[in-house]
CSV table of C-alpha atoms in Angstrom, one decimal:
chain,number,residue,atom,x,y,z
U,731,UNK,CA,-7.8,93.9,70.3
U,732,UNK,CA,-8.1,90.1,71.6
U,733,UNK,CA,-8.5,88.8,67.8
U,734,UNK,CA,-4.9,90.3,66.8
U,735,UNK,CA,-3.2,89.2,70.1
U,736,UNK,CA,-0.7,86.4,69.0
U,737,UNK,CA,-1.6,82.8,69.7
U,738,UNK,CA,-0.1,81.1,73.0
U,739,UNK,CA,1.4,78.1,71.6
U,740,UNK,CA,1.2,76.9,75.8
U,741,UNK,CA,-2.0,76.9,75.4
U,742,UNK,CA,-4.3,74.1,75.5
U,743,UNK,CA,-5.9,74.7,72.0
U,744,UNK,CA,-2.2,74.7,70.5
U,745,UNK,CA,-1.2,71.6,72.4
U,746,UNK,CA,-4.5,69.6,71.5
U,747,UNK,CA,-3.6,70.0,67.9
U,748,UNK,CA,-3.1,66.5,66.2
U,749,UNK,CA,0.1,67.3,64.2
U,750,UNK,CA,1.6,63.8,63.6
U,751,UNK,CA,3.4,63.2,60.1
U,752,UNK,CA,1.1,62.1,57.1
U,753,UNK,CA,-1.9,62.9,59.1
U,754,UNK,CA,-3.3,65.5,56.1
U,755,UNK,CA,-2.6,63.0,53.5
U,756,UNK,CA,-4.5,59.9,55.5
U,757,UNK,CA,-7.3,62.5,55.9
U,758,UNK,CA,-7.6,63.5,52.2
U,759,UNK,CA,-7.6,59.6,51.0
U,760,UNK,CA,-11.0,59.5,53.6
U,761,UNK,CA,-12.4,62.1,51.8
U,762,UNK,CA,-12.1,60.6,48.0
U,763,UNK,CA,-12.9,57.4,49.4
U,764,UNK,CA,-16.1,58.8,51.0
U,765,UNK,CA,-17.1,61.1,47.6
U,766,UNK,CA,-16.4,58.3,45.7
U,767,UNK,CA,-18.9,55.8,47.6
U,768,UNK,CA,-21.4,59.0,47.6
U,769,UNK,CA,-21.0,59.5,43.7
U,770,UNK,CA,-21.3,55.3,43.5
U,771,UNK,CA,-24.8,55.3,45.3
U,772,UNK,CA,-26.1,58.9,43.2
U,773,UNK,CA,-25.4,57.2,40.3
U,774,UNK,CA,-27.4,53.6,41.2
U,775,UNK,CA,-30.4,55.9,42.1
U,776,UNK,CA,-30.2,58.1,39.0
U,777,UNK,CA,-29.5,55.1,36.6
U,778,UNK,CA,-32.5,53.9,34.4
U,779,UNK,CA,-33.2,49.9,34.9
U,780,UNK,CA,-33.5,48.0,32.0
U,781,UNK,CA,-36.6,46.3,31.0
U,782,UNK,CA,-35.8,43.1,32.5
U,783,UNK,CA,-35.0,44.6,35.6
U,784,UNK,CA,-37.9,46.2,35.9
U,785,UNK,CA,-40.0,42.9,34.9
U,786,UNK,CA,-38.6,41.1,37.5
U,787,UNK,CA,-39.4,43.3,40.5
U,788,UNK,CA,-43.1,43.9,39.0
U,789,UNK,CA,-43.0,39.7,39.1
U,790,UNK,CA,-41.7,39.6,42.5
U,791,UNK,CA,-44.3,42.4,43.7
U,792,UNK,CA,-47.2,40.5,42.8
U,793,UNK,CA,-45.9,37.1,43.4
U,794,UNK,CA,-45.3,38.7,46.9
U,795,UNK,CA,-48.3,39.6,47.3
U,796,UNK,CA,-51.6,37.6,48.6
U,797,UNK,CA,-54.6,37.1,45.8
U,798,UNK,CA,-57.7,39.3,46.4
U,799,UNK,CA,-61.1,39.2,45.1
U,800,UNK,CA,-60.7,41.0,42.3
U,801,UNK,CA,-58.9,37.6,40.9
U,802,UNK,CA,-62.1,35.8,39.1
U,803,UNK,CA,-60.0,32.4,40.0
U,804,UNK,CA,-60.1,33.5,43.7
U,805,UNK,CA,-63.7,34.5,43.7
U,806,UNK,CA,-64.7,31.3,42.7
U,807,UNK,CA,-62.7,29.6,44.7
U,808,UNK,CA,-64.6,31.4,47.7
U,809,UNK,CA,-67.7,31.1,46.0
U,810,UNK,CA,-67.9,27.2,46.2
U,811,UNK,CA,-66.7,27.7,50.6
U,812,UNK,CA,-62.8,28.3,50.1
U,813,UNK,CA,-61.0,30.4,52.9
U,814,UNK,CA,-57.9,32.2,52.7
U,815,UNK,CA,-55.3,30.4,54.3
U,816,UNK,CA,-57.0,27.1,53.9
U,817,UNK,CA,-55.8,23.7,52.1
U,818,UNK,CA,-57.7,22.8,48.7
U,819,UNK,CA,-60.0,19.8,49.0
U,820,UNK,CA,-62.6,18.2,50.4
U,821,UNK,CA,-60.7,16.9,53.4
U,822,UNK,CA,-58.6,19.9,53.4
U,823,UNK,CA,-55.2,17.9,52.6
U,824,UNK,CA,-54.5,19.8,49.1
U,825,UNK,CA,-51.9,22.4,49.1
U,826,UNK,CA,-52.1,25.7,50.8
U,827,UNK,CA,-49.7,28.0,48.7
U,828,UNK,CA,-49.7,28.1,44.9
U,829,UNK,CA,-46.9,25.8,42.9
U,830,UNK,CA,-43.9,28.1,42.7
U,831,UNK,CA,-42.8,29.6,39.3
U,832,UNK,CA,-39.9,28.3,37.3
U,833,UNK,CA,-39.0,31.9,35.7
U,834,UNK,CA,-36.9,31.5,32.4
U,835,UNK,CA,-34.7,34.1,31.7
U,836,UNK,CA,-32.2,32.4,29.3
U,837,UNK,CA,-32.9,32.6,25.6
U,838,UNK,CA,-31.7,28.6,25.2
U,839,UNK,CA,-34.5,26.6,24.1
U,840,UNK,CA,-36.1,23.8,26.4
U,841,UNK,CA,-34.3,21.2,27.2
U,842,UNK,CA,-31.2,22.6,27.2
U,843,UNK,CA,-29.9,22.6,30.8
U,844,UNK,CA,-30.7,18.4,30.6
U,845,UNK,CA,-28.5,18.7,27.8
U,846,UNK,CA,-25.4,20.6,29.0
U,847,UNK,CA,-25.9,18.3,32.2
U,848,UNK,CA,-25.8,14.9,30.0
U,849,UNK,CA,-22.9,16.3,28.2
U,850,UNK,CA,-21.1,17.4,31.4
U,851,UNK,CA,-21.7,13.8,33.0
U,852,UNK,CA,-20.5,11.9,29.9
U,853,UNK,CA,-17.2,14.4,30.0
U,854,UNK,CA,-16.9,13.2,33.0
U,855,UNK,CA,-17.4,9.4,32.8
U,856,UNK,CA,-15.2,9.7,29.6
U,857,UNK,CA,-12.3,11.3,32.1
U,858,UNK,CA,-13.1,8.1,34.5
U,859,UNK,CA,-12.6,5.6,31.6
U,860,UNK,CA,-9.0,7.4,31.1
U,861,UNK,CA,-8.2,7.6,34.0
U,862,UNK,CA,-8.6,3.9,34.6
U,863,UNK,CA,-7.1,2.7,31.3
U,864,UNK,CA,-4.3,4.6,32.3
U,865,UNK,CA,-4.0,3.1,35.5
U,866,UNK,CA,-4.6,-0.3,34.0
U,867,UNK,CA,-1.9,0.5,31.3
U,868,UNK,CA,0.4,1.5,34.3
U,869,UNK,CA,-0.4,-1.7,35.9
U,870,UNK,CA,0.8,-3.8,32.9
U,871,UNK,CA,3.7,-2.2,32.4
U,872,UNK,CA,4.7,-2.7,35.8
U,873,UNK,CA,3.8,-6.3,35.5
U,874,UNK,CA,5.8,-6.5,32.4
U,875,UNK,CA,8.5,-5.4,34.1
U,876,UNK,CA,8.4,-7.3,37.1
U,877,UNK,CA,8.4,-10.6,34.2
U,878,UNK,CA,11.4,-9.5,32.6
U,879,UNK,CA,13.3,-8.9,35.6
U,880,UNK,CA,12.1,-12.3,37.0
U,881,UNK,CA,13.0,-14.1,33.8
U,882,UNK,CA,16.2,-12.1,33.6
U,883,UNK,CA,17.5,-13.4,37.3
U,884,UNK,CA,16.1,-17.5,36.2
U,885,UNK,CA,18.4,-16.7,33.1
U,886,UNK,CA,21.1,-15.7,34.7
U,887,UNK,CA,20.6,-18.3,37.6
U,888,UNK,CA,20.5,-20.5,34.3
U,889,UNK,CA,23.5,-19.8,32.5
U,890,UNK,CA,25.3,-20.3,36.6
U,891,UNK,CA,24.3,-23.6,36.6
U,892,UNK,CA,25.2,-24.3,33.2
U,893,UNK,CA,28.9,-23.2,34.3
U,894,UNK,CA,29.2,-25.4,36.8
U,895,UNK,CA,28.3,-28.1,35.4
U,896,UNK,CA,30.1,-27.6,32.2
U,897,UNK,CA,33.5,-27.2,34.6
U,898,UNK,CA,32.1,-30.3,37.0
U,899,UNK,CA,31.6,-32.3,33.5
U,900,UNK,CA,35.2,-31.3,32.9
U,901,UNK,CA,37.1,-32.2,35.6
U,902,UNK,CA,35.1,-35.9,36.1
U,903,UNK,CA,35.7,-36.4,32.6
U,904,UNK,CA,39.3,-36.0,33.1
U,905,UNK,CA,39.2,-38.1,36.1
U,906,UNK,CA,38.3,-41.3,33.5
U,907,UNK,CA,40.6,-40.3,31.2
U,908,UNK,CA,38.6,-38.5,28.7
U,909,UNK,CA,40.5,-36.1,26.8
U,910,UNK,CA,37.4,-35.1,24.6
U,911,UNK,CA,34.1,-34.1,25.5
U,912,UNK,CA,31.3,-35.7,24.0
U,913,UNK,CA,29.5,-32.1,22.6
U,914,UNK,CA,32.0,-28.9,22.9
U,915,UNK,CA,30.2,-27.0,24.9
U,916,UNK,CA,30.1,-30.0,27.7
U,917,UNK,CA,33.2,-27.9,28.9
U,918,UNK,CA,34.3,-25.0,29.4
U,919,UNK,CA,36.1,-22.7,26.5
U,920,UNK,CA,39.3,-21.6,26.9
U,921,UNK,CA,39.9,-18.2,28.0
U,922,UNK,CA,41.8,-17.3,25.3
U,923,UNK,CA,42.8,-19.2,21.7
U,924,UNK,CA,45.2,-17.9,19.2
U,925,UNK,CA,44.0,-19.9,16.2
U,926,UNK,CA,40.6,-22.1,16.0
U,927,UNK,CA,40.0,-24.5,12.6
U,928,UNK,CA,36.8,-24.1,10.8
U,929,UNK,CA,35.2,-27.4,12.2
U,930,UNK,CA,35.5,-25.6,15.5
U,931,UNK,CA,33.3,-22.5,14.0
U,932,UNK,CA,31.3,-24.9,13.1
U,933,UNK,CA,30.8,-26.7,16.5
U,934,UNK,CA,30.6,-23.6,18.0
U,935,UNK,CA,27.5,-22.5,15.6
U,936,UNK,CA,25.6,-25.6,16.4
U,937,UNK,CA,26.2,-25.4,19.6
U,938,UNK,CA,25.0,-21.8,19.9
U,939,UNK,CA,21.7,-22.7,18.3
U,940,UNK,CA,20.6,-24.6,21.5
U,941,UNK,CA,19.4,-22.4,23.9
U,942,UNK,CA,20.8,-22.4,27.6
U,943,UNK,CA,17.8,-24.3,29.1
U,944,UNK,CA,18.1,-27.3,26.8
U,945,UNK,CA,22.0,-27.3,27.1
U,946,UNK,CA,21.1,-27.5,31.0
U,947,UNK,CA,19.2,-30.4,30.7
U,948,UNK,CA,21.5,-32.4,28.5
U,949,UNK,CA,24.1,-31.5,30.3
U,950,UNK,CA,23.1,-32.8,33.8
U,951,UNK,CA,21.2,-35.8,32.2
U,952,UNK,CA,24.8,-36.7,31.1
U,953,UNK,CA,26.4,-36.1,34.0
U,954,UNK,CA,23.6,-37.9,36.4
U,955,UNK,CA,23.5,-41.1,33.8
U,956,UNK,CA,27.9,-41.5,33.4
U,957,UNK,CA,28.7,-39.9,36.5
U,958,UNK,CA,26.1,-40.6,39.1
U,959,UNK,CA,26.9,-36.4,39.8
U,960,UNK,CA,24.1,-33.6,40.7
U,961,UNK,CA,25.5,-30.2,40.7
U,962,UNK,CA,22.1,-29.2,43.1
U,963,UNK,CA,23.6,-31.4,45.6
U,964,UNK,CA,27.1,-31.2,44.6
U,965,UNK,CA,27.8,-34.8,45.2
U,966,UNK,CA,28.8,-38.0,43.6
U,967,UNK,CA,27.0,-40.8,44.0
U,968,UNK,CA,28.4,-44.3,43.5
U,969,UNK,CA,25.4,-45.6,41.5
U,970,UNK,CA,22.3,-45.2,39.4
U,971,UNK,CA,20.3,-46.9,42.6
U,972,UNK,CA,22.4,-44.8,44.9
U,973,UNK,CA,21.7,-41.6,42.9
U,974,UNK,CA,18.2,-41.8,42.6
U,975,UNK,CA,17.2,-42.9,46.4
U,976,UNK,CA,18.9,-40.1,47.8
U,977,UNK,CA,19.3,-37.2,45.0
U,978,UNK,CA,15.3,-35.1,45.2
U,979,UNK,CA,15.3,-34.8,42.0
U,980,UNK,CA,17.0,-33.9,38.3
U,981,UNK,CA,16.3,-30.3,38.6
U,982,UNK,CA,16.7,-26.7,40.3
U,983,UNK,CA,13.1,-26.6,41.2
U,984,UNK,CA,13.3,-30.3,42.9
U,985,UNK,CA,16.3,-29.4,45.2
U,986,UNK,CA,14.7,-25.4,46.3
């Protein structure tokens, strides 16, 4: 008999046969994907819609569909010459479809959308105003900063110019002969002092009560009035007259 000959595996029925590996498995995943999507779409037909479901596509229905003379509204709108179709009127420039519904399906009371949207606006201005004061506080700080550094460099630049001229004070003092200075602090302090009396203490806490700018001042008013001497111009001048026609002036900012 043909049927229990053995197959020809030369044949073209043998050869045609897709046998790459994984193949079966790829197929079966088709197959539960496709009965799962069938089962998906009986179950959507065979489930029962709720109420509100059921509402809404009754609303749509007849919201979709055109009035007829059964509506008593309608028929007296025809009755006093009104055509389907035709804008309300006597000139005809009314409207020609009804005002839309607003359908409310929420259970929140009136009003309450206007509400949530105030609140959600004044959230949001309330963010701005932070924002802001933060960037404002930011801003200050950065200023602040900026002033202490600025004040930090005059003070240095200060207590610099209060060094030279204590050392310039010093050495033209000398020059005339002066072996004391009129204030201690006109000169220089030693680098190092074994012992130091209690009058120097003393000096040296009255002296520290005077802050650097002051000390500045009196120190190159002295020097300018008994030395004819400006440490911004680093020259001596032979007089008052002298000093005073050709020196800008008796401070930092006069000579910048």
């Amino acid at each position: 008999m043909e049927g229990d000959e053995e197959e020809d595996y030369m044949s073209d029925l043998f050869i045609k046969q897709d046998v790459r590996p994984g193949l079966p498995m790829v197929r079966r995943m088709k197959e539960a994907i496709q009965k799962e999507e069938k089962q998906k779409e009986a179950n959507e037909k065979n489930r029962q819609k709720s109420i509100k479901e059921e509402e809404k596509e009754r609303r749509d229905l007849v919201l979709k569909s055109a009035l007829g003379n059964e509506n008593k509204g309608f028929a007296l709108l025809q009755k006093m010459g009104y055509k389907s179709g035709q804008a309300l009127g006597k000139t005809g420039e009314g409207i020609v479809e009804p005002i839309p519904l607003n359908i409310k399906t929420g259970r929140s009371g009136l009003g309450h959308e206007e509400l949530k949207k105030r609140k959600a606006e004044e959230k949001l201005e309330n963010y701005r105003k932070k924002v802001h004061m933060r960037k404002q506080a930011n801003e200050q700080a950065a200023d602040q900063f900026r002033l202490r550094f600025k004040n930090k460099q005059e003070e240095r630049k200060m207590e610099g110019d209060l060094r030279r001229s204590q050392r310039a004070c010093q050495q033209l003092d000398i020059q005339k002969d002066i072996d004391v200075p009129k204030e201690p602090w006109y000169w220089l302090e030693p680098e190092e002092e074994d012992e130091k009396d209690e009058n120097d203490k003393e000096d040296e806490c009255t002296s520290s009560d005077i802050s650097v700018p002051e000390k500045l001042h009196l120190l190159t008013a002295y020097l300018r009035e008994h030395h004819f001497y400006c440490i911004w111009c680093g020259t001596t001048y032979e007089d008052s007259e002298d000093l005073s026609s050709n020196c800008p002036g008796d401070s930092a900012a006069d000579h910048d």
